[in-house]
XYZ file of C-alpha atoms in Angstrom:
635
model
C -72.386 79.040 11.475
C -68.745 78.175 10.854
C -67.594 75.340 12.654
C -64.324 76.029 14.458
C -60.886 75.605 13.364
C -60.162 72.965 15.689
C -62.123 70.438 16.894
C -62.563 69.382 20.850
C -60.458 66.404 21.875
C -63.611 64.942 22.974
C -65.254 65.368 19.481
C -65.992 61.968 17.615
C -68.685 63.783 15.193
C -67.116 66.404 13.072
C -70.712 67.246 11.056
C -71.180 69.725 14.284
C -69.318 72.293 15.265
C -67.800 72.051 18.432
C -66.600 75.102 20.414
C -66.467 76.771 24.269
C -69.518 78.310 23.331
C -71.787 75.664 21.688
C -70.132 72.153 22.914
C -71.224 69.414 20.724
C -73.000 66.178 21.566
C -69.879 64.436 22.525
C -69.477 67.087 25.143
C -72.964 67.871 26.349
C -73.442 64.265 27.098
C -69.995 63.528 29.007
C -70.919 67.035 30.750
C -67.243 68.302 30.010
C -65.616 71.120 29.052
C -64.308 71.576 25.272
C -60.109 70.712 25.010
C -58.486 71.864 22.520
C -55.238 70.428 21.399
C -52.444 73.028 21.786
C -49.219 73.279 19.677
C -45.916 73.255 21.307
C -43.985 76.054 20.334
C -40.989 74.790 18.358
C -37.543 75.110 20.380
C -35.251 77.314 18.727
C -31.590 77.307 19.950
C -28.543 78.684 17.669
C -25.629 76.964 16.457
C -23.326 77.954 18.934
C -25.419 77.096 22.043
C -25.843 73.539 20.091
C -22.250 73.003 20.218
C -21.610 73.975 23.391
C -24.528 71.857 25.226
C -22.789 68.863 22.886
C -19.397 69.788 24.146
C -20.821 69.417 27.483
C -22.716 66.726 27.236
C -19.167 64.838 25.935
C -17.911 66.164 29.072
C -20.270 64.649 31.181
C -20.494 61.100 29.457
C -16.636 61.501 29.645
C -16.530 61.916 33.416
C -18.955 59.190 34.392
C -17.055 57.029 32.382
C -14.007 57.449 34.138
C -15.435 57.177 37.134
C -17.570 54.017 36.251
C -13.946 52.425 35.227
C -11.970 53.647 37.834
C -14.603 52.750 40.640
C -14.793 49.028 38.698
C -19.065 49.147 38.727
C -19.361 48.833 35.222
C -18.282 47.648 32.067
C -17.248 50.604 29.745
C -17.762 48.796 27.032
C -21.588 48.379 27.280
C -24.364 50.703 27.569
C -25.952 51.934 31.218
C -28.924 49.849 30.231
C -27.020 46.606 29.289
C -25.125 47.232 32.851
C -28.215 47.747 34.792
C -29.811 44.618 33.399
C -27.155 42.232 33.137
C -27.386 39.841 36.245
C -23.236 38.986 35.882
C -22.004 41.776 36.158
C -19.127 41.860 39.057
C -16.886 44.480 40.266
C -13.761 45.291 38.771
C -11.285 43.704 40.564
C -9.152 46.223 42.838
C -5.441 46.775 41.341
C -3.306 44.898 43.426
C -0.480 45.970 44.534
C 3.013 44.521 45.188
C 3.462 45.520 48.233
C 1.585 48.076 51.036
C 4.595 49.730 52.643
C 3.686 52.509 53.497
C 6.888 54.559 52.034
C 6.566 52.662 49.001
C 2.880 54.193 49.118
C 4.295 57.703 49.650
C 6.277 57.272 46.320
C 3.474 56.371 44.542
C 1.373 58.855 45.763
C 4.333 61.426 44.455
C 4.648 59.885 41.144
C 0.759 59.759 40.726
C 0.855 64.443 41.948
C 3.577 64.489 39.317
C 2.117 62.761 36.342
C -0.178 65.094 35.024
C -3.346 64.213 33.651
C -2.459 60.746 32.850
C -1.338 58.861 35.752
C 1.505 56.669 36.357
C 0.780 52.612 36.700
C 1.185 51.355 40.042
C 5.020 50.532 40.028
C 4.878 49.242 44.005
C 8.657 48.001 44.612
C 9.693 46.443 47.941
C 13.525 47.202 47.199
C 12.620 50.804 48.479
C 14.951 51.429 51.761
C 16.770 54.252 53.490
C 20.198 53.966 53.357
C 21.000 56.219 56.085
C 22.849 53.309 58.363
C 24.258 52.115 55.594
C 28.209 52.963 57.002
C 27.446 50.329 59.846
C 27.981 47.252 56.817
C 31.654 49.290 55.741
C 32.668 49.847 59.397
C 34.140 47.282 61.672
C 34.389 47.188 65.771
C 37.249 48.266 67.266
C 37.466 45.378 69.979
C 35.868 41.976 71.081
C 32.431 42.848 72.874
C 32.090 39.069 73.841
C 35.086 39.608 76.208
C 32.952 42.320 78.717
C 29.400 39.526 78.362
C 28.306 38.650 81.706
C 25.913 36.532 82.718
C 24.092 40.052 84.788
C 24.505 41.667 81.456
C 22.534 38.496 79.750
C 20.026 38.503 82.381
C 19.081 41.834 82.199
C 19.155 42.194 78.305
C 16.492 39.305 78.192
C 14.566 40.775 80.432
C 14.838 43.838 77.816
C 13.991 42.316 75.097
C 11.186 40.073 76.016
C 9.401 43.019 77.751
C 8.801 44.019 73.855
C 8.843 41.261 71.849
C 8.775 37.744 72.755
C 6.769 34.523 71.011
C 6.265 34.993 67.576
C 9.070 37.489 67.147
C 11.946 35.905 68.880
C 13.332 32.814 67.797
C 14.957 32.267 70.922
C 14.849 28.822 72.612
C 13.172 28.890 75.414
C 17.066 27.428 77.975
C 18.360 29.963 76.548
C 19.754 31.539 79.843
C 20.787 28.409 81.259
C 22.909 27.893 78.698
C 24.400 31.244 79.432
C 25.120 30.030 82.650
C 26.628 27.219 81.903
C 28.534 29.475 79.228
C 29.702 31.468 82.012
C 30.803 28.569 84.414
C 33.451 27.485 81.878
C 31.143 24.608 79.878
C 32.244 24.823 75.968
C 29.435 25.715 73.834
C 29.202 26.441 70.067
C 30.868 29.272 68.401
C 27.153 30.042 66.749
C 26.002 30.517 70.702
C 28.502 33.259 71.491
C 27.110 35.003 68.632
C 23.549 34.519 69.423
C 24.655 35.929 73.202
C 26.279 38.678 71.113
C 22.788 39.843 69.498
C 20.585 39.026 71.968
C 22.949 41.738 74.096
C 22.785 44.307 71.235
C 18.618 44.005 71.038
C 18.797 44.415 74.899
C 20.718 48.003 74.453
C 18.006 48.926 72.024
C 14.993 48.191 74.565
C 17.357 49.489 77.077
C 15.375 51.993 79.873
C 17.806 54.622 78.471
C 16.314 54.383 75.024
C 13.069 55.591 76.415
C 11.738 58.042 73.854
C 9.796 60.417 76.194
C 13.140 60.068 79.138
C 15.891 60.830 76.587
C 16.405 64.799 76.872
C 19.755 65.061 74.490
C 20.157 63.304 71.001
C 21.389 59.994 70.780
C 23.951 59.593 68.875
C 25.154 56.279 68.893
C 23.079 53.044 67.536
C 22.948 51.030 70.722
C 23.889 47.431 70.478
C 25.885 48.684 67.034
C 29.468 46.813 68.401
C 27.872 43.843 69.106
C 26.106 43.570 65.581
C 29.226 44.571 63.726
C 31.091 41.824 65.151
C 28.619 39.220 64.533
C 28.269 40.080 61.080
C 31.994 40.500 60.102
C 33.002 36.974 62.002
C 29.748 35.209 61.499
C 30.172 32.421 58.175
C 26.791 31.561 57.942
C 27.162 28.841 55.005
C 29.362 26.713 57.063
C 26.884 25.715 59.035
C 24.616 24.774 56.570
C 26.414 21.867 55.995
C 27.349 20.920 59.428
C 25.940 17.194 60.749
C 25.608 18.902 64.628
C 21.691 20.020 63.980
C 22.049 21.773 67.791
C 24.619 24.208 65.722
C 22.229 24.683 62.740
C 19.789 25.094 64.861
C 21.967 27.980 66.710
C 21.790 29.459 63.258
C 18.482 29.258 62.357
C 18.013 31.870 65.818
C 20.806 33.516 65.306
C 19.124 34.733 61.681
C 16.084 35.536 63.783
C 17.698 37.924 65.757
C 19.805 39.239 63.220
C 17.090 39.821 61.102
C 14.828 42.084 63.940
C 18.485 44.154 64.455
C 18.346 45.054 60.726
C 14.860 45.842 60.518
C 15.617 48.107 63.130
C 17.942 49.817 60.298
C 15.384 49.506 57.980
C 17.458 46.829 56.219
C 13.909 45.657 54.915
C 15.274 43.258 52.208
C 18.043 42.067 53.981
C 16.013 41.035 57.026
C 13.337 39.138 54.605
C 16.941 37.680 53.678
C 17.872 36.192 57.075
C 14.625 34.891 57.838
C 14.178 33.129 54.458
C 17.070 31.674 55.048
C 16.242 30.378 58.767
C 12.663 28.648 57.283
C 14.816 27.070 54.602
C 17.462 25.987 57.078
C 14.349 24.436 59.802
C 12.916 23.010 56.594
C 15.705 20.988 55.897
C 16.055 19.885 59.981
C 12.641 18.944 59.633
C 11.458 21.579 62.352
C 8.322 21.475 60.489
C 7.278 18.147 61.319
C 8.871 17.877 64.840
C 7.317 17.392 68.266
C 10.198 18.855 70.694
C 9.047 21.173 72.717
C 12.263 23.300 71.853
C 12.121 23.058 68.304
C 8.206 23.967 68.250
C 9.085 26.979 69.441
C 12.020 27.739 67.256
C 9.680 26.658 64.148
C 7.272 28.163 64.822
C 8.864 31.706 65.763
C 10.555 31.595 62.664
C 7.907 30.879 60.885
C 5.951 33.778 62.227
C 8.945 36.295 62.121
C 9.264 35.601 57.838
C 5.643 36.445 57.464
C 5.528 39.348 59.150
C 8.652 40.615 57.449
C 7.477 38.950 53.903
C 4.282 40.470 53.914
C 5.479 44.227 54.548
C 7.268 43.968 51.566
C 5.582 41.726 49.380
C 7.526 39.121 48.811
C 6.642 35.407 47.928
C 6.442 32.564 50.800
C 8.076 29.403 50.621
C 5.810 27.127 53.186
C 2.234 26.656 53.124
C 0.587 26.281 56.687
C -0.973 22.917 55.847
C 2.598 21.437 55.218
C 3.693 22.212 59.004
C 2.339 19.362 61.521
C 4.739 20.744 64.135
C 1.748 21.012 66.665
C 1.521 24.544 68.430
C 3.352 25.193 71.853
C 1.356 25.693 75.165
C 2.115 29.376 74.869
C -1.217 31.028 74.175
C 0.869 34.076 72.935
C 2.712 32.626 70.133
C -0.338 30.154 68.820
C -1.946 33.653 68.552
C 1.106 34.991 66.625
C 1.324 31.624 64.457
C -2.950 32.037 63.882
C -2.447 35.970 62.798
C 1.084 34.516 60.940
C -1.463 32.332 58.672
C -3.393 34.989 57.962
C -0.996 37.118 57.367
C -0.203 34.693 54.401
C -3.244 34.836 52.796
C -2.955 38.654 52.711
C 0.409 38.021 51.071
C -0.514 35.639 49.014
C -4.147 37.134 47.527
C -3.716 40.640 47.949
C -0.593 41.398 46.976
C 1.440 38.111 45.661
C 2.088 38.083 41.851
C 3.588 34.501 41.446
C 1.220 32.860 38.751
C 1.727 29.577 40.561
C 0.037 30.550 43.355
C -3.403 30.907 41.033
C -4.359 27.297 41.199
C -3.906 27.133 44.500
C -4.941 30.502 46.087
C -6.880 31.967 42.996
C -7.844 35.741 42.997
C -10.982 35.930 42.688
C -13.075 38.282 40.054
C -14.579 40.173 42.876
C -11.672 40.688 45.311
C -13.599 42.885 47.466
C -14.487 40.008 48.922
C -11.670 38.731 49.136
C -11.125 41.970 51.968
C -14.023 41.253 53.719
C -13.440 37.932 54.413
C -9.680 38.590 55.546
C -11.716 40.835 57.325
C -13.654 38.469 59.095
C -10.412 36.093 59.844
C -8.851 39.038 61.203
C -11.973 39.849 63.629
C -12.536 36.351 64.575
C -8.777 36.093 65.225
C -9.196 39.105 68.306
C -12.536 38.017 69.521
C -10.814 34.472 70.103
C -7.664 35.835 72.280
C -7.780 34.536 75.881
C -8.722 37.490 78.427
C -5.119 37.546 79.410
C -4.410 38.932 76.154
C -6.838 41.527 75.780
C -6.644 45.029 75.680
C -7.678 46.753 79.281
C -6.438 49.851 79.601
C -8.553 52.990 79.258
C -7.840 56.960 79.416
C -8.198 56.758 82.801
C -5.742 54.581 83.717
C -2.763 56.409 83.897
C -0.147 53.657 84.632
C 0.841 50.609 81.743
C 2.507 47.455 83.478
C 6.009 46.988 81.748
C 4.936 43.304 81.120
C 1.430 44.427 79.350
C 4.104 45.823 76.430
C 3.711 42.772 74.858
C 0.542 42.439 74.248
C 0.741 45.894 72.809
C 2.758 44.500 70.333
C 0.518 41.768 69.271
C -2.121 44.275 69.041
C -0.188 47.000 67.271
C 0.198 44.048 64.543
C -3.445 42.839 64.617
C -4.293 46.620 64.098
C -1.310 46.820 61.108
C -2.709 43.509 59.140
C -6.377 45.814 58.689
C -4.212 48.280 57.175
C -2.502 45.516 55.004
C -5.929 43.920 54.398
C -7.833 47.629 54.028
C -5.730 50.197 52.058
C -5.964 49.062 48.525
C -9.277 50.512 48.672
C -8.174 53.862 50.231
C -5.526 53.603 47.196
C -8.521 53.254 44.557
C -10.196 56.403 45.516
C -6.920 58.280 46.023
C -6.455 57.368 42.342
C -10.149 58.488 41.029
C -9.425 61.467 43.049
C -5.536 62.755 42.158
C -7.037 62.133 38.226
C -10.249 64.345 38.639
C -8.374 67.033 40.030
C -5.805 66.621 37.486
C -8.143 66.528 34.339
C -10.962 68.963 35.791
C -9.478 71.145 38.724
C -12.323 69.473 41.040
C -12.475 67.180 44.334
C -14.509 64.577 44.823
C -15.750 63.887 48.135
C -15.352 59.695 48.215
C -17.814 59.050 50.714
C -20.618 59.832 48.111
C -18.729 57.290 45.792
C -18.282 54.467 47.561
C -21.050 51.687 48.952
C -22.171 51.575 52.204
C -20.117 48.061 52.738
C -17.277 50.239 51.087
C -17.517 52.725 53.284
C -18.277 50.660 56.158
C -14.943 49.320 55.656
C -12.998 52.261 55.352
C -14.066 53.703 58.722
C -12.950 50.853 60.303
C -9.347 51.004 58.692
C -9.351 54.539 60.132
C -10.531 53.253 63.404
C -7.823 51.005 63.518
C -5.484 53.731 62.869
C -6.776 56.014 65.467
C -6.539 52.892 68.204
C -3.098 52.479 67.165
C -2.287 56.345 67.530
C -4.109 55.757 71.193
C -1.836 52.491 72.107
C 1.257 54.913 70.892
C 0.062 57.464 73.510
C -0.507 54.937 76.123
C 3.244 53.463 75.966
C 4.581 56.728 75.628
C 3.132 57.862 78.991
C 4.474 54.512 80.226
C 7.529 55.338 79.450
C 7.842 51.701 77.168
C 7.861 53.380 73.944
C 12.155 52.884 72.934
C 13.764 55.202 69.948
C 14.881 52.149 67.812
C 11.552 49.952 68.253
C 11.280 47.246 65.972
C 8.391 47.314 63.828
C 7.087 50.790 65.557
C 7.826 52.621 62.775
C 5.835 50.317 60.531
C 2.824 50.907 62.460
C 3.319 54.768 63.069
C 4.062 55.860 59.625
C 0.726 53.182 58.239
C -1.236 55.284 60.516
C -0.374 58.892 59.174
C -0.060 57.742 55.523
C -3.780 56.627 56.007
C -4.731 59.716 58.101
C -3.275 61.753 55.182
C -4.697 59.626 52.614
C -8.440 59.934 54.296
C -7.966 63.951 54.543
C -7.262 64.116 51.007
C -10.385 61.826 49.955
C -12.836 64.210 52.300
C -13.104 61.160 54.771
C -14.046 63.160 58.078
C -15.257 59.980 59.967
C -13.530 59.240 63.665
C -14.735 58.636 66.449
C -12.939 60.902 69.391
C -10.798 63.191 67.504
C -11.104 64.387 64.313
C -8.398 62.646 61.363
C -6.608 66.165 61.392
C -5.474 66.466 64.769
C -4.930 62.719 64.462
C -2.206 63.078 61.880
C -1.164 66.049 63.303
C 0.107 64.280 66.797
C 1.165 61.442 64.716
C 3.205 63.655 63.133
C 4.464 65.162 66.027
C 5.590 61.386 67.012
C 7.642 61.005 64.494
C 9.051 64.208 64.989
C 9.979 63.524 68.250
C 11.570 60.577 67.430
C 13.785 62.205 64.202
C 14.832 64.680 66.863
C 16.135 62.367 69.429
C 18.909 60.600 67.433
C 16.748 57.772 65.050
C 17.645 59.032 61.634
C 15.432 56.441 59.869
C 12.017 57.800 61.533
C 13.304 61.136 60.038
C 13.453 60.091 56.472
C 9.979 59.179 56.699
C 8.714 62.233 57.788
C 10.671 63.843 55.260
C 8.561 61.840 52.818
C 5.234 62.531 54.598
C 5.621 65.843 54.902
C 6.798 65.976 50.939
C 3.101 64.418 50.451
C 1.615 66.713 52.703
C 3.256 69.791 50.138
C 2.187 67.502 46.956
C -1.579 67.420 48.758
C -1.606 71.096 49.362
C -4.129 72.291 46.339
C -6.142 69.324 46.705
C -6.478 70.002 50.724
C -7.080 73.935 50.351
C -9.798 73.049 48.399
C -11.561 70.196 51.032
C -10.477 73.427 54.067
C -7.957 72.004 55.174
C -5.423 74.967 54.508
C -4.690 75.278 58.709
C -3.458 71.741 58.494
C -0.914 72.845 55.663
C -0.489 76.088 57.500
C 0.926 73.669 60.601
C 2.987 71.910 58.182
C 4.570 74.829 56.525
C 5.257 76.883 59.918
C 5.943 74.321 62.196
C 9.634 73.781 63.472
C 10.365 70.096 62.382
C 13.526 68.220 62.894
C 14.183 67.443 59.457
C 13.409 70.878 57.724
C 13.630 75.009 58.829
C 10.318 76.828 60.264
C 9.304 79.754 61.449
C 7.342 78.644 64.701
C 8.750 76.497 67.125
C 6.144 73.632 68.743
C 6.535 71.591 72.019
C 5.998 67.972 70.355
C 6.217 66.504 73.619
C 3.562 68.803 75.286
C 0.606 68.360 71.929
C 1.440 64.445 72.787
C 0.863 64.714 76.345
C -2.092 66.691 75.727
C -3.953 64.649 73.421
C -7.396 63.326 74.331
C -6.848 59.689 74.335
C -9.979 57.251 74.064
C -11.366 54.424 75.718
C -9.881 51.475 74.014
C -13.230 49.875 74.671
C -15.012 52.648 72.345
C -13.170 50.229 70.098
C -15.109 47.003 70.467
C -15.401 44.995 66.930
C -16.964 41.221 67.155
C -17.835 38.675 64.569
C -21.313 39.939 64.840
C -20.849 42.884 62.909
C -19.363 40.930 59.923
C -21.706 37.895 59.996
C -22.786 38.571 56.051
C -19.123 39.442 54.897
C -19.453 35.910 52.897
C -21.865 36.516 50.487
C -22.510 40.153 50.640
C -21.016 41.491 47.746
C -22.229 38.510 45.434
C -24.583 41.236 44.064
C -23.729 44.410 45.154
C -22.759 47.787 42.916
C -20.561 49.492 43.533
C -19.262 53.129 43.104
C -21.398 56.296 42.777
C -25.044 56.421 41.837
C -25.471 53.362 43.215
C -29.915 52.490 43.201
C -29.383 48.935 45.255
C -30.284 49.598 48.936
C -27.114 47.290 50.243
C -27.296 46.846 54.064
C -24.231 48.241 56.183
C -22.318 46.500 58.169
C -21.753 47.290 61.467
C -18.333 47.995 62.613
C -19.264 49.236 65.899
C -21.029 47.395 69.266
């Protein structure tokens, strides 16, 4: 008989046949069944399907690529296999910017819609300002304000003022209204202290009761405190007393800067207050402030001290003291060491994140990996609240329907705590707002950056947007209060942070809050600075001009994540600096609001105890195979 074609697998002895019907040795003695080896069928595909699976395939490789750069996890250069294997391998550093104003963030944003497929390079520039108060530098007063001072008027402007802001903001000295009164009993004082009475009694108009946002039911349309500033500028020759040997009159200078330079940030003079307070450190540098033990001129150091970083750091601009040069010790005040404590970290924000003097790099050097860099920031800036005394904690809760006038204060302080994690926290939200503005642009898709990012990335990011939604709570809170004035300094900072990052987080699919969701967050946000365009602050309308302007440049990219009703709102509602069709009560949606415990938002150093070394060996990006812990924002 014929042996068959092809032999069983199992077959060693090819003299016998070997088939399912008579199984040959090999088989009978394993007691299996024959196998027969089986052809595959050769694939057959035509030339056109060939080029289009390699046209895709190009795609593909393309678009991980991009994303791999973009999201810094690998090198482009080398294959997935080298990346995967090589133990070096660190994270692309994050593109630093210049500066993290948010209207200079806005403008990016725009030129980054408008670019096309190719985007723009970051071009961050602090010299970005509204110019709507410019007139006020051409104008002059028509009289002598100092003549109608009075020591009631003095009284009850400092009680104004340091209702709002007081240590760390004010570089007042702390007799200041005893030497009013002995001002007003006929004792000669320095020209410089007239001047400083002058602008101390132009801040008090601005956190006059009358200024109260949610109390003022026509449209201002004065600048309060205006008179007073023009005169002090147009009379005020600031070099003379640079060179004067009375230090009691420099040091009358080095205030009256101070206050001068809170007025014009007010105006949203930006570079011109950086100006005045540059030029108060360099004046207390050359007293010596820095190294001095009186009481009064701690205080006067170290306010001005505090009062240049926060202005510096909003705009980017380079420092001229390092912390470890000052031995002026700290005053008593557990307030302003607080300010001076956030002041130093405010610095190294500055200086690491967004400084760009090559100097700096042997002293602060930025790191490869300057993600961690953010975290531990991060963890300065969470060790920094968890220190406060209790006095200076945070206690009020929806409940509560009542804010003390003096707990405005520590609003402040907290309202800047909560702005440094925005400083610290929204290059990252930039990154992904990049990789996502340059998919849509090259492919017509969205990305949702959740899936993208690490859980430590991620981790992160929710807590900038936590941040954001306490501030929006501590808004609502002083606006009930009625302690929430039109011309605020450093309110708009905060407010307009917190709805570029709302914005920011809709557009990268970021649906993570913890009361309300980030679209009615943004919408009430919005509706605050509506509010405040439509009662007389011109500035606060610019910038929802150029929110709004991102909101329209957003549209596609939101239609396509559902959020078309938010764009809908945009489009229809009645806003103060551009026609509608429907016609909103602001003031009710604000009053109406569900406003959180501020105790839902609890952070302590126990949920960034592994910030140090966490990201020593992490991936990062999409497709990410290491199982990195989380961190725990949340107690």
């Amino acid at each position: 008989m014929r042996r068959a074609t092809a032999a069983c697998i199992r077959c060693h002895d090819r003299k016998q046949r070997c088939s399912g019907d008579h199984p040959c040795v090999q088989c009978v003695k394993n007691d299996a069944t024959c196998e027969y080896r089986v052809k595959a069928k050769p694939i057959k595909i035509t030339d056109v399907e060939y080029e289009r699976l390699v046209r895709e395939r190009d795609r593909y490789h393309h678009e991980v690529k991009l994303l791999r750069r973009l999201l810094g996890k690998y090198n482009v250069d080398e294959s997935p296999e080298s990346e995967w294997t090589h133990n070096s391998s660190k994270t692309e550093p994050l593109k630093l910017l210049e500066c993290a104003s948010a209207e200079v963030i806005c403008e990016q944003l725009d030129a980054w819609v408008n670019s096309g497929k190719d985007l723009s390079p970051l071009s961050f520039s602090w010299a970005y300002e509204e110019k709507v108060y410019d007139w006020v530098f051409e104008t002059k007063p028509l009289y002598n304000p100092i003549d109608s001072l009075s020591m009631e008027k003095m009284y009850l402007s400092y009680r104004n003022v340091t209702t709002f802001i007081r240590s760390g903001y004010l570089t007042v000295e702390p007799s200041f209204l005893d030497r009013c009164r002995q001002y007003f009993e006929g004792q000669t004082m320095p020209v410089k202290f007239s001047y400083k009475m002058l602008m101390m009694q132009a801040l008090g108009e601005v956190y006059d009761q009358s200024m109260d946002v949610s109390s003022i039911t026509t449209q201002v349309t004065h600048l309060p405190g205006l008179t007073c500033f023009q005169f002090v500028l147009g009379n005020f020759q600031g070099l003379n007393s640079m060179i004067k040997a009375d230090h009691n009159d420099t040091i009358d200078t080095i205030e009256l800067f101070g206050i001068m330079a809170i007025y014009l940030r007010i105006l949203d003079k930006k570079c011109a207050a950086y100006l005045f307070t540059n030029n108060a450190l360099q004046l207390a540098v050359s007293l010596e402030l820095h190294t001095s033990n009186n009481f009064e001129h701690q205080a006067t150091w170290w306010s001005t001290y505090c009062l240049n970083r926060f202005l510096a750091i909003r705009i980017g601009k380079p420092l001229l003291v390092f912390p470890i040069e000052s031995t002026c010790k700290l005053p008593p005040d557990p307030g302003l060491a607080a300010q001076v404590q956030l002041a130093h970290i405010s610095e190294r924000i500055c200086r690491q994140l967004f400084g760009n003097d090559s100097n700096m790099s042997d002293i602060h050097p930025r790191a490869n990996n300057n993600y961690k860099l953010v975290a531990q920031i991060m963890h300065s800036l969470i060790d920094w609240h968890d220190s406060l005394p209790p006095y200076l904690q945070l206690s009020v809760s929806s409940d509560q329907e009542v804010v003390e006038p003096a707990d405005r204060v520590i609003y402040s302080l907290h309202l800047n705590y909560l702005h440094h994690i925005y400083l610290a926290l929204i290059p990252i939200l930039m990154k992904y707002a990049e990789v996502q503005l340059l998919t849509f642009h090259k492919e017509k898709k969205v990305l949702q950056a959740a899936n993208l990012m690490s859980k430590n990335i991620r981790e992160l990011v929710e807590k900038l947007i936590d941040s954001c939604q306490l501030t929006l709570n501590i808004f609502i809170q002083v606006y009930r209060a009625k302690v929430f004035r039109l011309f605020g300094f450093t309110d708009l900072d905060h407010m307009l942070a917190t709805n570029v990052s709302f914005l920011i987080a809709m557009m990268l699919d970021i649906r993570t809050s913890r009361i309300n969701s980030i679209e009615d967050n943004l919408k009430v946000g919005l509706h605050f600075m509506n509010e405040l365009a439509s009662k007389g602050n011109k500035v606060w309308g610019r910038k929802l001009s150029h929110l709004l302007k991102a909101v329209r440049d957003f549209k596609p990219i939101l239609q396509k994540l559902n959020y078309g009703g938010f764009v809908a709102f945009c489009e229809e509602t009645n806003w103060s600096v551009t026609p509608g069709s429907a016609n909103y009560d602001h003031h009710q949606d604000i009053d109406d609001f569900a406003v959180p415990d501020l105790e839902d938002f609890s952070w302590t150093m126990m949920d960034l105890q592994a910030l140090d070394e966490f990201w020593d060996d992490t991936s990062y990006g999409s497709g990410s195979t290491q199982d990195t812990s989380p961190i725990n924002f949340s107690s």
